[in-house]
Amino acid sequence: QVQLVESGGGLVQAGGSLRLSCAASGARHGFNVMGWYRQAAGKERELVADITYGGTTNYADAVKGRFTISRDNVKKELYLQMNNLKPGDTGVYSCNGADWDKRVHWGRGTQVTVSS
């Protein structure tokens, strides 16, 4: 059974940084595309950034220049470096992985709270 477990969330002041990690287990062949999504209270879940197995990245306009997504295919881990955080970045951040059979797997999420 595939499991994705996020870590690294917390409370930070505006302008601060956090690094999120997502560890995958049970994915024998790893993932094709992996991504980070976030959901703020009362809002729809939205894509923050994603990355292909080969390293091609894609970012939401709101985080371009502040967030960096990366992955370690050997360790089957996904990362999100978040700099210059803003109160609008507050939400539950979830890790997502699409395997080579196009099945999508989700982690439970980690809370990020940015205070002004």
Short mmCIF file of C-alpha atoms in Angstrom, two decimals:
data_model
loop_
_atom_site.label_atom_id
_atom_site.label_comp_id
_atom_site.label_asym_id
_atom_site.label_seq_id
_atom_site.Cartn_x
_atom_site.Cartn_y
_atom_site.Cartn_z
CA GLN A 1 0.00 0.00 0.00
CA VAL A 2 1.34 3.40 -0.99
CA GLN A 3 1.71 5.98 1.76
CA LEU A 4 2.79 9.59 1.57
CA VAL A 5 3.70 11.31 4.83
CA GLU A 6 4.34 15.04 5.06
CA SER A 7 6.43 16.82 7.67
CA GLY A 8 7.92 20.24 8.31
CA GLY A 9 4.84 22.39 8.77
CA GLY A 10 4.44 24.82 11.62
CA LEU A 11 3.92 28.41 12.69
CA VAL A 12 6.18 31.08 11.23
CA GLN A 13 6.15 34.86 11.02
CA ALA A 14 5.67 36.63 7.71
CA GLY A 15 8.96 36.78 5.85
CA GLY A 16 10.16 33.54 7.38
CA SER A 17 10.94 30.17 5.80
CA LEU A 18 9.85 26.58 6.12
CA ARG A 19 10.91 23.38 4.37
CA LEU A 20 8.30 20.70 3.82
CA SER A 21 9.17 17.08 3.16
CA CYS A 22 7.08 14.18 1.88
CA ALA A 23 8.27 10.61 2.31
CA ALA A 24 6.76 7.86 0.15
CA SER A 25 6.59 4.19 1.01
CA GLY A 26 5.13 1.24 -0.81
CA ALA A 27 5.66 2.77 -4.24
CA ARG A 28 7.78 0.10 -5.83
CA HIS A 29 8.52 2.06 -9.01
CA GLY A 30 8.23 5.54 -7.59
CA PHE A 31 6.15 8.31 -9.10
CA ASN A 32 5.94 10.06 -12.44
CA VAL A 33 4.70 13.47 -11.29
CA MET A 34 4.68 14.66 -7.70
CA GLY A 35 3.24 17.86 -6.36
CA TRP A 36 2.33 20.03 -3.43
CA TYR A 37 -1.20 21.31 -2.98
CA ARG A 38 -2.63 23.56 -0.31
CA GLN A 39 -6.05 24.30 1.05
CA ALA A 40 -6.89 27.38 3.08
CA ALA A 41 -9.89 27.43 5.38
CA GLY A 42 -13.07 27.87 3.38
CA LYS A 43 -11.29 27.64 0.02
CA GLU A 44 -10.74 25.05 -2.67
CA ARG A 45 -7.55 23.01 -2.72
CA GLU A 46 -5.05 24.50 -5.19
CA LEU A 47 -1.85 23.41 -6.83
CA VAL A 48 1.26 25.03 -5.37
CA ALA A 49 3.92 23.32 -7.48
CA ASP A 50 4.65 20.04 -9.20
CA ILE A 51 7.68 18.27 -10.62
CA THR A 52 8.16 15.46 -13.10
CA TYR A 53 10.45 12.47 -12.60
CA GLY A 54 12.96 14.19 -14.87
CA GLY A 55 12.88 17.40 -12.84
CA THR A 56 10.65 19.70 -14.88
CA THR A 57 8.89 22.07 -12.49
CA ASN A 58 5.68 24.07 -12.56
CA TYR A 59 4.60 26.73 -10.04
CA ALA A 60 1.47 28.63 -9.20
CA ASP A 61 1.91 32.33 -9.98
CA ALA A 62 1.40 33.21 -6.31
CA VAL A 63 4.54 31.35 -5.22
CA LYS A 64 6.91 31.87 -8.15
CA GLY A 65 10.25 33.22 -6.98
CA ARG A 66 9.56 32.30 -3.34
CA PHE A 67 9.01 28.52 -3.32
CA THR A 68 11.23 25.78 -4.74
CA ILE A 69 10.07 22.22 -5.32
CA SER A 70 12.55 19.36 -5.57
CA ARG A 71 12.62 15.59 -5.28
CA ASP A 72 14.96 12.70 -4.60
CA ASN A 73 13.93 9.79 -6.81
CA VAL A 74 16.20 7.32 -5.02
CA LYS A 75 14.85 8.16 -1.57
CA LYS A 76 11.33 8.68 -3.00
CA GLU A 77 11.02 12.00 -1.23
CA LEU A 78 9.54 15.33 -2.25
CA TYR A 79 10.46 18.72 -0.82
CA LEU A 80 9.14 22.26 -0.83
CA GLN A 81 11.39 25.11 0.26
CA MET A 82 9.21 28.09 1.13
CA ASN A 83 10.84 31.48 1.57
CA ASN A 84 9.43 34.94 2.23
CA LEU A 85 6.21 33.42 3.52
CA LYS A 86 3.07 35.53 3.58
CA PRO A 87 -0.14 35.20 5.61
CA GLY A 88 -1.88 34.19 2.39
CA ASP A 89 0.30 31.06 2.29
CA THR A 90 -1.48 29.70 5.36
CA GLY A 91 -3.19 26.37 4.83
CA VAL A 92 -2.89 22.60 4.90
CA TYR A 93 -0.18 21.48 2.50
CA SER A 94 -0.58 18.03 1.00
CA CYS A 95 1.77 15.90 -1.00
CA ASN A 96 0.50 14.17 -4.14
CA GLY A 97 2.06 11.51 -6.32
CA ALA A 98 0.88 10.04 -9.62
CA ASP A 99 2.41 6.64 -10.30
CA TRP A 100 3.28 5.20 -13.70
CA ASP A 101 -0.18 3.61 -13.96
CA LYS A 102 -1.68 7.09 -13.43
CA ARG A 103 -3.04 6.25 -9.99
CA VAL A 104 -2.99 9.27 -7.73
CA HIS A 105 -1.98 9.05 -4.09
CA TRP A 106 -2.32 11.70 -1.39
CA GLY A 107 -0.77 12.39 1.97
CA ARG A 108 -2.81 13.60 4.93
CA GLY A 109 -1.25 17.05 4.94
CA THR A 110 0.69 19.32 7.25
CA GLN A 111 -0.47 22.67 8.60
CA VAL A 112 1.42 25.82 7.68
CA THR A 113 0.44 28.99 9.51
CA VAL A 114 2.01 32.35 8.68
CA SER A 115 1.39 35.15 11.16
CA SER A 116 1.52 38.81 10.19
#
